[in-house]
Structures are given as C-alpha cells and as structure tokens.
Short mmCIF file of C-alpha atoms and ligand atoms in Angstrom, two decimals:
data_model
loop_
_atom_site.label_atom_id
_atom_site.label_comp_id
_atom_site.label_asym_id
_atom_site.label_seq_id
_atom_site.Cartn_x
_atom_site.Cartn_y
_atom_site.Cartn_z
CA MET F 1 -8.16 29.73 -4.97
CA GLU F 2 -7.83 26.54 -2.88
CA THR F 3 -10.86 24.20 -2.91
CA VAL F 4 -11.32 22.69 0.53
CA LEU F 5 -12.87 19.26 0.67
CA ARG F 6 -14.24 18.24 4.12
CA LEU F 7 -13.60 14.77 5.47
CA CYS F 8 -15.05 14.36 8.96
CA MET F 9 -14.73 15.68 12.47
CA ALA F 10 -11.22 15.37 13.88
CA ASP F 11 -12.38 13.51 16.85
CA GLU F 12 -14.73 11.18 15.00
CA LEU F 13 -12.30 8.20 14.51
CA PRO F 14 -11.51 6.05 17.58
CA GLU F 15 -7.87 5.62 18.55
CA GLY F 16 -6.27 2.88 16.53
CA THR F 17 -8.70 2.87 13.58
CA SER F 18 -8.57 3.82 10.02
CA ARG F 19 -11.19 5.19 7.55
CA GLY F 20 -11.19 5.57 3.78
CA PHE F 21 -12.48 8.72 2.04
CA ASP F 22 -13.39 9.63 -1.54
CA PRO F 23 -13.26 13.42 -1.38
CA MET F 24 -12.98 13.86 -5.07
CA GLY F 25 -16.07 11.67 -5.81
CA THR F 26 -14.25 9.19 -7.92
CA GLY F 27 -16.26 6.17 -6.78
CA ARG F 28 -13.46 4.58 -4.68
CA ASP F 29 -11.60 5.69 -1.61
CA THR F 30 -8.48 7.53 -2.86
CA MET F 31 -7.11 8.36 0.63
CA PHE F 32 -7.46 7.35 4.19
CA LEU F 33 -7.10 8.51 7.70
CA VAL F 34 -5.42 6.65 10.56
CA LYS F 35 -5.98 7.76 14.19
CA ARG F 36 -3.07 6.69 16.30
CA ASP F 37 -1.19 9.39 18.42
CA GLY F 38 -2.72 12.00 16.18
CA LEU F 39 -4.36 11.96 12.79
CA HIS F 40 -2.34 10.74 9.77
CA ALA F 41 -3.56 11.08 6.18
CA TRP F 42 -2.37 8.98 3.34
CA LYS F 43 -3.16 8.42 -0.33
CA ASN F 44 -4.69 4.93 -0.90
CA GLU F 45 -1.87 3.86 -3.28
CA CYS F 46 0.61 1.32 -2.51
CA PRO F 47 4.15 2.09 -3.69
CA HIS F 48 4.49 -1.52 -4.61
CA TRP F 49 2.05 -1.26 -7.57
CA ALA F 50 0.63 1.86 -9.00
CA ASN F 51 -3.12 2.41 -8.47
CA THR F 52 -3.53 -0.45 -6.13
CA SER F 53 -6.08 0.07 -3.20
CA MET F 54 -4.69 -1.06 0.05
CA ALA F 55 -7.73 -1.84 2.16
CA TRP F 56 -8.71 -5.47 2.56
CA ARG F 57 -12.30 -4.34 3.19
CA LYS F 58 -13.91 -0.81 3.39
CA ASP F 59 -11.98 1.23 6.07
CA ALA F 60 -9.68 -1.71 6.94
CA PHE F 61 -6.12 -0.26 6.38
CA LEU F 62 -4.44 -1.55 9.59
CA ASN F 63 -3.12 -4.73 10.91
CA ALA F 64 -5.00 -6.69 13.57
CA ASP F 65 -3.64 -4.68 16.57
CA GLY F 66 -3.78 -1.42 14.80
CA THR F 67 0.06 -0.61 14.95
CA ARG F 68 0.79 -0.75 11.20
CA ILE F 69 -0.81 0.13 7.89
CA VAL F 70 -1.13 -3.06 5.77
CA CYS F 71 -1.58 -3.43 1.99
CA ALA F 72 -3.94 -6.22 1.41
CA ALA F 73 -2.51 -7.07 -2.00
CA HIS F 74 0.84 -8.46 -1.00
CA GLY F 75 1.02 -7.72 2.73
CA ALA F 76 3.40 -4.75 2.85
CA GLN F 77 3.56 -3.04 6.26
CA PHE F 78 4.02 0.67 6.81
CA ASP F 79 4.84 2.78 9.69
CA ILE F 80 1.58 4.75 10.56
CA ALA F 81 3.36 8.09 11.33
CA THR F 82 6.09 8.13 8.61
CA GLY F 83 4.50 6.04 5.93
CA VAL F 84 7.67 4.04 5.34
CA CYS F 85 7.35 0.44 4.32
CA THR F 86 9.02 -1.61 7.10
CA LEU F 87 8.16 -5.14 5.88
CA GLY F 88 7.14 -6.56 2.46
CA PRO F 89 7.92 -6.10 -1.25
CA CYS F 90 8.40 -2.40 -1.23
CA ILE F 91 10.55 -2.01 1.90
CA GLY F 92 11.98 1.45 2.34
CA GLN F 93 9.42 3.12 -0.04
CA THR F 94 6.96 5.56 1.33
CA LEU F 95 3.18 6.22 1.06
CA LYS F 96 2.21 9.70 -0.26
CA ARG F 97 1.19 11.87 2.56
CA VAL F 98 -1.92 14.11 2.32
CA SER F 99 -1.86 17.44 4.26
CA LEU F 100 -4.78 17.89 6.57
CA ILE F 101 -6.54 21.25 6.95
CA ASP F 102 -8.06 21.90 10.45
CA LEU F 103 -11.49 23.78 10.07
CA ASP F 104 -12.92 26.04 12.59
CA ASP F 105 -15.73 23.74 13.55
CA GLY F 106 -13.34 20.88 14.50
CA ALA F 107 -13.46 19.04 11.16
CA VAL F 108 -10.47 18.11 8.87
CA ALA F 109 -10.31 18.71 5.25
CA VAL F 110 -7.93 18.30 2.30
CA ALA F 111 -7.20 20.63 -0.60
CA ARG F 112 -8.55 19.43 -3.87
CA GLU F 113 -5.39 20.79 -5.63
CA GLU F 114 -3.12 18.47 -3.57
CA LEU F 115 -5.09 15.45 -4.39
CA GLU F 116 -4.93 16.25 -8.04
CA THR F 117 -1.31 17.12 -8.20
CA ASN F 118 0.26 14.84 -5.57
CA THR F 119 0.08 11.73 -7.84
S1 FES Q 201 0.51 -3.74 -3.99
FE1 FES Q 201 0.73 -3.28 -1.89
S2 FES Q 201 2.12 -4.84 -1.34
FE2 FES Q 201 1.78 -5.16 -3.47
#
C-alpha cells in the first residue's frame, strides 16, 4: 500500500517562490516545490553531478526574478515547468519530477515509494 507523505498546504507558497522538503526524514531537503503557474515538484538532484543539492541556501532554488530553477554548484538553469536545463553544464538534461498527490484538506503530498524508487 502506498505511503503518503504530507508536504504543506497547496496554497502556502507565494507565487514565484520555492521551498525544500525532507519528506523521508534524511536530514537534508531531498525535493523541492516551485510555485509558478501552478505547483511543480522536483528532486533536489542536479543532473550535472549526482547527489548535488541545488539550493544556494535553505529554500532558495530560483534565480533572482523567480523565472528559472538554478543550481548553486555551477549555475545550471532549468525551466520550472519542464525541468529541462536551458543554460549551463548539463544543457538538455532534465530534473527528476516528483508526482504530487492532492489531499482532501487542500494539502499536497508525495508517495514514499516514488521517492525511494525514482533515483
Ligand atoms: S552540480 Fe548543478 S550545475 Fe553542476
């Protein structure tokens, strides 16, 4: 049976912001949400280097005007909606999407099994 891990309320993030989450309790944010024309969920793993966290500080996954996801390590930029790298050392590669589950009370969640297997 699927284990659902609650993240936050769907309307909690202001437009144009991002937030990291550690739904598996690993001690670091393993995924993040971006609110821009809807909610987008991505694993916190840059395709340029395995196991590289992308935020330059807690919850800071975006460029200054909030239009692109940015990896702090070497500056790769990614389209928020598609996850495709449009600038930088891994151009054309894609972030790993995390499927969001809408809960009845307006919160969003992820399936533990997806985080475990979508590596
Ligand atoms: S690890 Fe992300 S750009 Fe190099």
